[in-house]
Amino acid sequence: MRELPPHQSATTHDHECTKPRGLGGRATRGVAALGLLLSAVLAGCGGGGGSGAEAPVPPTPPAPSVPPLSQSCESGSVARLAFDSEPLTGRASEISLLACGSGRLVNPRWAQLSGPTLALSSARSPALSIEPPSAGAYRLSVSFSDANGRPFSGELSLNAKAEDSSAGMTVRGEPSVWSGGSLSLRAWPRGLSEAQLSGARYQWSVLSGPTPSLDKIDDSLLIFKAPSVSGDSLLSLRAQLTLADGRSFSDEFRLLVQTPPNAAASPLFGADSPSSRVYPYVDTSPHAAALSDCIYHPGLSGGSPNNLCTLGRLPLLGQSTGGAAPSVEQVMQRVLVSNDWMGEVFERFLREQDPNGDFRRMLNATTAVVIGSRVRPAFYWSATGAIYLDASFLWLTPAQRDTLSESPDPRSAYGKTLSYSSPWRYVLNNSHAVKAYPVRERGSRDISELRFELGRLLYHELAHAADFLPPRVHASLPSNLRVYEAVPASTASQQLQQQLPFFSQEMVALGRVLFFGETATAVQNAYTPDDITRFFSLDRVTDDYSYSLPASQSVPREDAAMLLEEALMQLRYGVLRDYAITPRQPEGSPSADLIVTWGQRGRIGDAAVKPRVALVLADLMPWLAADSASKLAAPIQLRRGLSWGQNLDQAALAAGQARPMTVRERLNEEALQQDQFGRQEQARRAKAARQFDGLLAR
């Protein structure tokens, strides 16, 4: 990746002529007291002289001089910086680059020049948060361009001071956001024991800047929406922690709030699910411009005018590879991220955790991969041909996790009057395959632990992509069509519906209640867990999410994705999926204590389900062996009358012992509940996408 050298001089040279002295041929001298230097590469040159009686051509006036970058906007300033020149060790400190006036800055890039190593988690964002590890001098550079493409660069110097006390607090979070974006900040006590924190009170307040609406201000976690602004603005917030013994600690956080790019009249990503800032991970990618224009920004519209890109502007990855498995480098040329670390982890995952090449091959059915800190939940959209991944599936370190919004998946009251619940989980060797990492613990995890969490997400979302545009059509896709216009007449989902359809119409109707908000009838509310067991167990699906089908649509799409996801998790990783029917889970109660009415481990291996799996794999993953579905293990019946938690360890039950869940296993279950809530929002998005596609098709 190329960047402007941090010390490029303001002196410019034209290889065909020389500017007269005093007209831009001297470098600007002097550095502001804070150690700031801005330089601009200015194009243009004076005209050449004549001969004989010809009148001399006057030289081109010099370009207006740009003042050195400082913490204020002066006459002619393009940008300014905002930062604390003497940050404290052990505390987060924000550094922001703001446009002066109504201008817009693009392609920011930060780099450290000297001092102890800083973790620059947001090095290609307009703001970054640093935590000096020790006292002393630090130097950083920043480069950027204005809206006209003129490049600039500068430096800043910091002199970090040691924190006076071992006890204290700092606020961490992503330091920049677009207006209207959801975000979170978290106050982190330091050097205080659990006993000292017992009875502590938190209080958040706005110190200056545009005023957001803050609802819950008495918790260590603050979740809110960024306020509306007319230009780059700083919002300063304070968190205060008061202990039971009267001691108090506080810290401030300066959030850069920016106006998003101009939105379309009917934006593809509307107010209920707005886009957020992302950029091509490989800025030298031949597709970089198309990625920026076609995938994830407020100006995209499928209405009038329809500015969605054709396959000629941004082809499927499979069109570029000729159907062969793409290299990791080819995949990364299609990736958009909100922070560089997301691309780095995704690249490592493809190199180290995809030994069979499944994910690379399945990515052939996409135009792009978006990984964002505010993408929640993950989804695929045939309007763009891209998959959109929540970066919370990729973090490895606490510093990376600090850049992620903790805004939860949208909650829904759908189906709350029904009398049953349907918990699920992935299991390996009678333990949770996916472990919980509570935020408060600030733990790290190895990339191998992403196999089961990110792996199952990729299998699911990429199954959608391949369902809409299966490998068999990639070589013949017309370049003048958009993705949704190129979907073949027969897809795996349609074949399932025609050849091996659902048996239970009761479950189809319940799916509209659970995932699309239809009001449950008195009959549906009266269904007992035993009734649901009868409907479901005699059908040939693996999860009630397979019934996610709105009344206005005729082809269920989640069915094929659920079949592929569970099959590949077992075939590739030996991970089995538990699914159960239980009485309704009371609000706020743990799923571990639910009593199982019926359930199976590895239902994907049921004899009635396998033919459906074989159909899906043959169309979406033709590189697999033809007999892959036959290798799925027969399901294990969960124990009726025992709790969901007791059913985790089937080996213990086989030995005549019902082992209660440990505290850590209960945390794992708690984390799974959050994921299960997100399925309702995924279904809502899928419904919107299909309705949108239908409108466009007309």
XYZ file of C-alpha atoms in Angstrom:
698
model
C 0.000 0.000 0.000
C 1.324 3.418 -0.978
C 1.269 6.501 1.178
C 2.568 10.034 0.947
C 5.974 10.353 2.639
C 5.443 12.111 5.978
C 8.010 14.833 5.256
C 7.228 15.746 1.663
C 8.294 19.358 1.128
C 5.940 22.105 0.091
C 8.482 22.993 -2.625
C 7.191 21.718 -5.954
C 9.105 20.977 -9.099
C 7.893 20.849 -12.672
C 10.151 18.911 -15.012
C 9.374 21.186 -18.001
C 9.871 24.622 -16.439
C 11.041 26.388 -13.332
C 8.937 28.745 -11.277
C 10.253 32.287 -10.741
C 11.793 32.881 -7.369
C 9.353 33.928 -4.744
C 6.373 32.340 -6.527
C 6.164 29.046 -4.722
C 9.770 27.935 -5.124
C 10.573 28.120 -1.409
C 9.474 25.677 1.235
C 7.330 27.052 4.002
C 9.507 27.512 7.054
C 8.759 27.066 10.696
C 7.026 24.420 12.706
C 4.231 25.212 15.127
C 4.996 24.917 18.822
C 3.210 21.594 19.076
C 5.490 20.085 16.489
C 3.015 20.160 13.615
C 3.967 20.358 9.951
C 1.683 20.298 6.924
C 2.846 20.039 3.351
C 0.825 20.052 0.154
C 1.775 18.755 -3.245
C 0.536 21.497 -5.561
C 0.263 20.927 -9.298
C 0.781 23.536 -11.998
C 3.564 25.731 -13.366
C 4.133 29.126 -14.963
C 3.968 29.408 -18.755
C 7.059 29.541 -20.948
C 8.587 32.814 -22.295
C 8.282 33.966 -25.902
C 10.847 35.236 -28.428
C 11.226 38.253 -30.688
C 8.377 40.746 -30.445
C 5.942 38.372 -28.829
C 4.561 39.607 -25.552
C 5.758 37.522 -22.595
C 3.171 35.198 -21.097
C 2.610 36.150 -17.451
C 3.472 33.401 -14.977
C 0.685 31.434 -13.411
C -0.104 32.852 -9.976
C 1.084 30.619 -7.169
C -1.428 28.372 -5.506
C -2.740 29.803 -2.238
C -0.468 28.879 0.626
C -1.795 26.442 3.194
C -0.979 27.299 6.812
C 0.863 24.722 8.892
C -1.462 22.193 10.433
C -2.397 23.225 13.966
C -5.148 22.754 16.496
C -7.157 25.587 14.956
C -8.521 26.467 11.527
C -6.795 29.530 10.116
C -7.390 31.375 6.846
C -6.666 28.895 4.068
C -6.508 25.883 6.406
C -7.622 22.560 5.012
C -7.674 20.667 8.294
C -6.890 20.857 11.962
C -5.888 18.407 14.669
C -7.386 17.844 18.096
C -5.343 16.000 20.714
C -3.842 16.214 24.175
C -0.143 17.011 23.820
C 0.559 15.533 27.283
C -1.493 12.330 27.552
C -1.261 10.156 30.654
C 0.115 6.630 30.619
C -2.470 3.914 31.103
C -5.261 6.103 29.744
C -6.773 6.212 26.284
C -6.184 9.468 24.462
C -7.922 10.448 21.210
C -6.281 12.154 18.234
C -8.621 13.546 15.578
C -8.155 15.042 12.135
C -10.974 17.467 11.310
C -11.788 19.263 8.070
C -11.936 23.026 8.256
C -15.214 24.550 7.116
C -17.498 22.372 5.065
C -14.680 20.435 3.424
C -14.257 16.679 3.491
C -11.021 14.824 4.073
C -10.367 11.395 2.563
C -7.825 8.603 2.838
C -6.386 9.469 6.257
C -3.396 7.417 7.333
C -1.535 7.581 10.626
C 1.915 6.188 11.377
C 4.216 6.243 14.365
C 7.632 7.780 13.775
C 9.290 7.451 17.187
C 8.714 6.517 20.796
C 7.628 3.287 22.498
C 5.315 1.263 20.276
C 1.679 2.365 20.213
C -1.219 0.168 19.097
C -2.726 2.151 16.212
C -5.908 0.128 15.802
C -7.605 2.782 13.668
C -4.629 3.928 11.595
C -6.696 4.586 8.443
C -9.549 6.397 10.160
C -9.938 10.132 10.744
C -9.385 9.603 14.458
C -7.460 7.143 16.531
C -7.164 6.261 20.180
C -3.767 5.613 21.747
C -2.587 4.490 25.183
C 1.035 5.483 25.840
C 2.705 2.513 27.557
C 5.317 4.700 29.261
C 6.217 8.316 29.837
C 8.280 10.086 27.198
C 8.229 11.579 23.726
C 6.206 10.204 20.811
C 5.962 11.371 17.213
C 3.275 10.457 14.703
C 2.601 11.384 11.110
C -0.683 11.760 9.299
C -1.386 11.944 5.584
C -4.695 12.666 3.878
C -6.295 14.260 0.831
C -8.939 16.917 0.432
C -12.106 16.477 -1.623
C -10.227 17.543 -4.757
C -7.610 14.848 -4.324
C -4.782 17.158 -3.202
C -2.529 15.206 -0.817
C -1.275 16.611 2.476
C 0.848 15.299 5.302
C 1.957 16.426 8.724
C 3.370 15.423 12.075
C 2.489 15.765 15.710
C 4.524 15.340 18.871
C 3.363 14.105 22.256
C 5.029 14.094 25.632
C 3.326 11.411 27.717
C 3.264 11.864 31.492
C 3.131 9.116 34.089
C -0.213 8.664 35.835
C 0.000 9.894 39.436
C -2.001 7.059 40.970
C -2.208 3.332 40.362
C -5.983 3.544 40.794
C -8.024 5.283 38.150
C -10.261 4.908 35.157
C -10.116 5.285 31.387
C -12.763 5.404 28.659
C -12.289 3.324 25.535
C -14.188 3.111 22.274
C -14.023 3.784 18.549
C -13.072 7.482 18.302
C -14.969 8.450 15.120
C -18.493 7.920 13.812
C -20.909 9.224 11.201
C -24.012 11.126 12.326
C -26.790 8.715 13.228
C -24.445 5.787 13.753
C -24.854 3.587 16.836
C -21.815 3.292 19.035
C -20.694 2.479 22.544
C -18.133 3.712 25.038
C -17.008 1.789 28.108
C -15.491 3.109 31.316
C -12.703 0.853 32.594
C -11.637 1.062 36.263
C -7.935 0.457 36.862
C -6.148 -0.687 39.999
C -9.374 -1.282 41.920
C -10.458 -4.615 43.382
C -13.913 -6.131 43.034
C -14.501 -5.364 46.710
C -13.603 -1.702 46.174
C -15.895 -1.532 43.149
C -18.816 -3.024 45.060
C -21.534 -0.383 45.280
C -19.731 1.952 42.870
C -21.779 4.382 40.770
C -21.137 5.536 37.195
C -22.316 8.784 35.677
C -21.912 9.986 32.069
C -22.261 13.602 30.969
C -21.701 15.765 27.881
C -19.020 18.415 28.318
C -19.113 20.102 24.907
C -20.033 19.666 21.279
C -23.228 18.483 19.581
C -25.675 17.040 22.066
C -26.593 13.362 21.736
C -29.545 11.685 23.380
C -28.150 9.645 26.279
C -30.602 7.234 27.850
C -28.854 4.989 30.369
C -26.069 7.141 31.866
C -25.503 5.247 35.139
C -23.648 2.195 33.824
C -20.033 1.540 32.848
C -21.269 0.948 29.272
C -22.763 3.868 27.353
C -24.675 3.099 24.155
C -26.072 5.914 22.030
C -26.533 7.308 18.540
C -24.232 9.988 17.223
C -25.953 13.393 16.961
C -26.560 15.248 13.725
C -23.797 17.647 12.661
C -23.200 19.929 9.670
C -19.436 19.355 9.554
C -16.632 17.600 11.409
C -17.336 18.145 15.121
C -15.922 16.987 18.435
C -18.234 15.614 21.078
C -16.596 15.568 24.503
C -18.051 13.225 27.127
C -17.045 12.493 30.694
C -17.455 9.294 32.694
C -17.284 9.555 36.467
C -16.888 6.645 38.861
C -17.773 7.175 42.524
C -16.833 4.453 44.998
C -18.802 3.555 48.093
C -16.040 5.108 50.244
C -16.527 8.476 48.528
C -13.472 8.416 46.266
C -14.110 9.460 42.700
C -12.340 9.011 39.362
C -13.172 10.429 35.947
C -11.975 10.436 32.376
C -12.970 12.235 29.202
C -13.442 10.939 25.692
C -13.422 13.105 22.574
C -15.488 11.601 19.779
C -15.162 12.835 16.202
C -18.631 13.048 14.635
C -18.768 13.479 10.857
C -21.501 13.994 8.320
C -21.875 10.900 6.147
C -21.596 11.234 2.369
C -24.737 12.484 0.644
C -27.535 9.945 0.898
C -29.749 8.810 -1.950
C -33.423 9.785 -1.909
C -34.264 6.118 -1.341
C -31.047 4.721 0.127
C -30.284 1.035 -0.050
C -29.078 1.243 3.536
C -31.845 3.181 5.248
C -32.197 4.786 8.659
C -32.968 1.474 10.367
C -29.704 -0.080 9.121
C -27.421 2.743 7.949
C -24.067 2.145 6.346
C -20.901 3.121 8.193
C -17.437 4.165 7.093
C -15.383 1.433 5.407
C -12.569 1.512 2.858
C -10.812 -0.974 0.538
C -8.321 -2.942 2.611
C -5.950 -3.175 -0.367
C -5.944 0.382 -1.665
C -4.019 -0.675 -4.788
C -6.661 -3.268 -5.697
C -7.861 -3.005 -9.309
C -11.379 -3.044 -7.826
C -10.792 -0.368 -5.162
C -12.854 2.338 -6.881
C -15.730 -0.042 -7.643
C -15.710 -1.366 -4.076
C -16.012 2.183 -2.760
C -18.824 3.042 -5.187
C -20.857 -0.159 -5.323
C -21.044 -1.881 -1.953
C -21.661 0.072 1.250
C -22.332 3.781 1.362
C -25.320 6.119 1.835
C -25.542 7.111 -1.826
C -26.480 3.639 -3.069
C -30.037 3.316 -4.329
C -32.082 0.729 -6.124
C -34.871 3.211 -6.774
C -34.939 6.026 -9.261
C -32.226 6.409 -10.275
C -30.874 2.905 -9.761
C -27.123 3.306 -9.274
C -26.369 -0.265 -8.242
C -23.388 -1.630 -10.130
C -23.495 -4.155 -12.930
C -21.349 -7.249 -13.088
C -19.333 -5.436 -15.720
C -18.376 -2.721 -13.219
C -17.760 -5.132 -10.337
C -17.792 -8.800 -11.403
C -18.117 -11.751 -9.092
C -14.819 -13.028 -7.766
C -15.594 -16.278 -9.623
C -15.780 -14.416 -12.916
C -12.268 -13.090 -12.312
C -10.843 -16.487 -11.368
C -12.486 -18.437 -14.178
C -14.078 -20.705 -11.584
C -10.791 -21.749 -9.976
C -10.251 -21.392 -6.253
C -9.127 -17.783 -5.729
C -5.858 -17.042 -4.011
C -5.920 -15.268 -0.669
C -4.500 -12.214 -2.436
C -7.406 -12.198 -4.892
C -9.899 -12.423 -2.036
C -8.274 -9.582 -0.115
C -8.595 -7.322 -3.171
C -12.382 -7.563 -2.606
C -12.384 -6.682 1.122
C -13.679 -3.470 2.719
C -12.961 -2.810 6.401
C -13.546 -0.126 9.007
C -10.147 -0.831 10.614
C -7.021 -2.456 9.172
C -6.818 -5.124 11.864
C -10.042 -6.656 10.536
C -8.461 -7.270 7.144
C -5.303 -8.597 8.779
C -7.219 -11.131 10.878
C -9.445 -12.170 7.971
C -6.391 -12.747 5.809
C -4.753 -14.835 8.535
C -7.956 -16.817 8.947
C -8.059 -17.690 5.242
C -4.396 -18.712 5.264
C -4.399 -20.677 8.516
C -7.956 -21.877 9.179
C -9.277 -22.793 5.721
C -7.153 -25.832 4.839
C -9.741 -27.214 2.413
C -10.222 -23.912 0.615
C -14.001 -23.988 1.177
C -14.325 -20.332 2.097
C -12.135 -19.108 -0.743
C -14.101 -21.191 -3.232
C -17.451 -20.062 -1.832
C -16.318 -16.442 -1.987
C -16.346 -16.849 -5.777
C -20.100 -16.190 -5.534
C -19.585 -12.710 -4.055
C -18.536 -9.314 -5.338
C -17.088 -8.145 -2.025
C -16.637 -8.774 1.693
C -17.466 -5.963 4.119
C -16.118 -6.261 7.665
C -17.277 -3.479 9.947
C -17.398 -2.564 13.602
C -21.036 -1.477 13.210
C -22.305 -4.219 10.877
C -24.807 -6.076 13.036
C -26.023 -8.690 12.385
C -24.115 -10.235 9.474
C -25.981 -10.661 6.196
C -25.734 -11.272 2.446
C -27.543 -9.029 -0.031
C -28.196 -9.867 -3.661
C -28.640 -6.145 -4.352
C -24.851 -5.788 -4.174
C -23.636 -9.399 -4.241
C -21.606 -8.811 -1.067
C -21.503 -10.390 2.364
C -21.432 -8.069 5.357
C -19.654 -9.419 8.447
C -19.816 -8.193 12.027
C -16.193 -7.626 13.078
C -17.007 -8.934 16.569
C -16.499 -12.398 15.030
C -12.838 -11.582 14.256
C -11.221 -9.795 17.218
C -8.159 -11.416 18.807
C -6.932 -8.775 21.287
C -8.590 -6.388 23.770
C -7.287 -3.407 21.779
C -9.019 -4.713 18.654
C -12.194 -5.342 20.595
C -12.135 -1.760 21.910
C -12.841 -0.528 18.366
C -16.102 -2.519 18.151
C -19.471 -1.070 18.969
C -21.256 -2.973 21.724
C -24.629 -1.823 20.438
C -26.694 -4.999 20.643
C -28.528 -6.817 17.904
C -32.011 -5.320 17.567
C -34.339 -7.085 19.988
C -37.801 -8.167 18.995
C -41.009 -9.112 20.756
C -41.870 -11.558 17.983
C -43.321 -14.808 19.213
C -43.326 -13.915 22.908
C -46.875 -15.189 23.352
C -45.941 -18.666 22.107
C -45.462 -21.407 24.671
C -42.156 -22.862 23.502
C -38.486 -21.988 22.969
C -35.908 -23.620 20.703
C -32.323 -23.259 21.972
C -29.332 -24.391 19.895
C -25.553 -24.630 20.216
C -22.503 -26.188 18.562
C -20.773 -28.924 20.552
C -17.317 -30.502 20.334
C -16.414 -33.410 22.623
C -19.414 -32.709 24.879
C -18.390 -29.080 25.418
C -19.348 -25.800 23.795
C -17.445 -25.392 20.539
C -17.708 -21.595 20.836
C -16.450 -20.115 24.089
C -17.607 -16.892 25.710
C -15.147 -14.089 26.368
C -16.838 -11.563 28.665
C -15.819 -8.036 27.701
C -14.918 -7.111 31.270
C -12.183 -9.753 31.385
C -10.224 -8.089 28.530
C -8.993 -11.457 27.364
C -7.293 -12.429 24.109
C -7.982 -15.452 21.941
C -6.034 -17.480 19.421
C -7.027 -17.372 15.785
C -7.756 -21.103 15.894
C -10.764 -20.261 18.078
C -12.377 -18.442 15.173
C -12.813 -21.688 13.243
C -16.141 -22.534 14.837
C -17.626 -19.066 15.349
C -16.492 -17.280 12.188
C -16.469 -20.573 10.274
C -20.132 -21.340 10.788
C -21.042 -17.707 9.992
C -19.119 -17.848 6.698
C -20.659 -21.169 5.708
C -24.106 -19.696 6.326
C -23.719 -16.327 4.588
C -21.706 -17.746 1.684
C -24.384 -20.405 1.217
C -26.799 -17.560 0.526
C -24.397 -16.060 -2.011
C -23.929 -19.394 -3.798
C -27.662 -20.070 -3.695
C -28.385 -16.876 -5.640
C -25.448 -17.319 -8.041
C -24.217 -20.943 -7.939
C -20.827 -21.897 -9.420
C -22.473 -23.407 -12.506
C -23.496 -19.951 -13.796
C -20.370 -17.876 -13.077
C -18.786 -18.374 -16.492
C -21.885 -17.200 -18.383
C -23.002 -14.167 -16.384
C -23.821 -11.160 -18.612
C -21.796 -8.083 -17.754
C -24.737 -5.722 -18.288
C -26.818 -7.230 -15.468
C -26.783 -6.500 -11.764
C -26.420 -9.389 -9.314
C -30.109 -9.738 -8.496
C -30.961 -9.625 -12.214
C -28.576 -12.492 -12.990
C -30.056 -15.049 -10.561
C -30.872 -18.245 -12.531
C -34.395 -19.582 -12.872
C -33.584 -22.618 -10.730
C -31.630 -22.341 -7.475
C -30.965 -24.865 -4.719
C -33.625 -23.225 -2.542
C -36.177 -23.547 -5.316
C -35.188 -27.153 -5.968
C -35.627 -27.981 -2.282
C -39.075 -26.448 -2.320
C -40.109 -28.287 -5.467
C -38.531 -31.697 -4.850
C -38.187 -32.036 -1.057
C -40.496 -29.426 0.496
C -41.462 -28.824 4.113
C -44.060 -31.189 5.557
C -45.272 -29.034 8.442
C -47.406 -26.086 7.416
C -47.937 -25.385 11.113
C -44.219 -24.625 11.446
C -44.254 -22.510 8.267
C -47.011 -20.395 9.810
C -45.127 -20.159 13.119
C -42.064 -18.981 11.210
C -44.002 -15.881 10.155
C -44.771 -15.194 13.799
C -41.226 -15.814 15.032
C -39.304 -13.986 12.335
C -41.669 -11.502 10.682
C -43.901 -10.313 13.489
C -47.258 -11.728 12.451
C -49.640 -11.885 15.402
C -49.976 -15.405 16.764
C -53.470 -16.870 16.624
C -55.183 -18.348 19.667
C -54.498 -21.804 18.227
C -50.786 -21.047 17.821
C -50.519 -19.658 21.349
C -52.126 -22.849 22.648
C -49.551 -25.143 21.017
C -47.626 -26.985 23.726
C -43.958 -28.024 23.445
C -45.240 -31.532 22.698
C -47.302 -30.169 19.795
C -44.248 -28.355 18.424
C -42.204 -31.527 18.829
C -44.710 -33.443 16.724
C -44.747 -30.787 13.972
C -40.982 -30.374 13.857
C -39.589 -33.856 14.461
C -41.672 -35.347 11.643
C -40.397 -32.745 9.172
C -36.981 -32.777 7.483
C -35.378 -29.524 8.596
C -32.758 -28.918 11.289
C -33.898 -25.660 12.886
C -37.057 -23.552 13.000
C -35.048 -20.770 11.326
C -35.440 -22.830 8.158
C -39.100 -21.744 8.212
C -38.119 -18.073 7.886
C -40.445 -17.315 4.993
C -42.687 -14.215 4.871
C -46.188 -14.621 3.469
C -45.294 -12.396 0.507
C -42.502 -14.713 -0.655
C -42.611 -18.230 -2.044
C -39.013 -19.489 -1.771
C -37.445 -20.049 1.679
C -33.753 -19.082 1.588
C -32.684 -19.894 5.146
C -33.474 -23.579 4.679
C -30.566 -24.247 2.299
C -28.188 -22.068 4.325
C -28.981 -23.911 7.568
C -28.492 -27.300 5.916
C -25.113 -26.353 4.458
C -23.897 -24.643 7.631
C -24.585 -27.586 9.939
C -23.375 -30.203 7.440
C -20.031 -28.495 6.824
C -19.396 -27.813 10.509
C -19.659 -31.555 11.093
C -17.833 -32.697 7.949
C -14.909 -30.265 8.254
C -14.553 -29.777 12.010
C -16.355 -32.684 13.671
C -18.621 -30.172 15.420
C -22.210 -31.235 16.107
C -25.226 -28.989 16.528
C -27.736 -29.354 19.353
C -31.333 -28.273 18.816
C -34.200 -28.677 21.275
C -37.832 -27.857 21.977
C -38.520 -26.632 25.525
C -41.219 -24.728 27.407
C -41.104 -20.969 26.901
C -38.000 -19.355 28.370
C -39.075 -16.738 30.921
C -37.714 -13.239 30.348
C -34.277 -12.881 31.923
C -33.889 -16.537 32.887
C -30.896 -18.640 31.734
C -31.378 -21.069 28.883
C -29.253 -23.633 30.768
C -32.213 -24.310 33.097
C -34.798 -24.967 30.388
C -36.260 -28.482 30.547
C -35.936 -30.383 27.289
C -39.151 -31.738 25.796
C -37.398 -33.048 22.695
C -34.041 -32.513 21.088
C -31.253 -33.975 18.975
C -27.530 -33.587 18.586
C -26.504 -33.683 14.921
C -29.990 -33.718 13.401
C -28.320 -33.016 10.047
C -27.522 -36.754 9.914
C -31.170 -37.813 10.084
C -32.084 -40.147 7.216
C -34.920 -37.857 6.099
C -32.648 -34.788 6.082
C -29.645 -36.235 4.207
C -31.214 -36.163 0.696
C -31.910 -32.454 1.159
C -28.300 -31.902 2.264
C -27.034 -33.786 -0.784
C -29.090 -31.593 -3.129
C -27.729 -28.370 -1.592
C -24.084 -29.472 -1.510
C -24.163 -30.688 -5.118
C -25.257 -27.271 -6.368
C -23.458 -24.905 -3.994
C -20.221 -26.831 -3.324
C -19.649 -29.082 -6.357
C -15.998 -29.664 -5.411
C -17.089 -31.877 -2.498
C -17.280 -35.645 -2.890
C -20.675 -36.760 -4.199
C -21.217 -38.977 -1.146
C -20.440 -36.267 1.432
C -23.965 -36.214 2.875
C -23.836 -39.966 3.509
C -20.863 -39.436 5.851
C -22.904 -37.398 8.332
C -23.278 -39.197 11.662
C -26.693 -40.360 12.864
C -28.224 -37.958 15.395
C -28.095 -38.474 19.170
C -31.346 -38.033 21.065
C -31.240 -35.517 23.913
C -32.737 -36.611 27.248
C -36.329 -35.556 27.798
C -36.999 -34.172 31.281
C -33.414 -33.065 31.899
C -32.295 -29.474 31.563
C -30.650 -28.012 28.477
C -27.539 -27.592 30.600
C -27.493 -31.204 31.769
C -27.845 -32.370 28.157
C -24.521 -30.788 27.174
C -22.361 -33.668 28.402
C -23.868 -36.724 26.727
C -20.898 -38.873 27.789
C -21.719 -38.203 31.429
C -25.367 -39.089 30.807
C -24.333 -42.310 29.079
C -22.397 -43.151 32.258
C -25.492 -42.534 34.361
C -24.487 -39.089 35.626
C -26.139 -35.757 34.909
C -23.379 -33.165 35.186
C -24.476 -29.628 36.032
C -23.026 -26.807 33.963
C -20.007 -24.928 35.247
C -20.026 -21.144 35.642
C -18.021 -20.795 32.435
C -20.418 -23.043 30.515
C -23.309 -20.905 31.709
C -21.504 -17.860 30.343
C -21.197 -19.676 27.021
C -24.956 -20.246 27.017
C -25.586 -16.591 27.865
C -23.519 -15.486 24.872
C -25.431 -17.892 22.625
C -28.734 -16.308 23.634
C -27.510 -12.998 22.207
C -26.753 -14.721 18.906
C -30.188 -16.328 18.810
C -31.904 -12.956 19.231
C -29.982 -11.727 16.194
C -31.633 -14.308 13.923
C -34.898 -12.361 14.019
C -33.134 -9.254 12.725
C -31.375 -11.318 10.054
C -34.764 -12.595 8.916
C -36.123 -9.057 8.810
C -33.198 -7.983 6.631
C -33.653 -11.008 4.382
C -37.322 -10.159 3.928
C -36.467 -6.574 3.035
C -33.825 -7.766 0.587
C -36.185 -10.150 -1.191
C -38.948 -7.545 -1.420
C -36.412 -5.057 -2.736
C -35.209 -7.547 -5.344
C -38.773 -8.188 -6.404
C -39.448 -4.483 -6.895
C -36.324 -4.153 -8.994
C -37.175 -7.173 -11.083
C -40.411 -5.512 -12.113
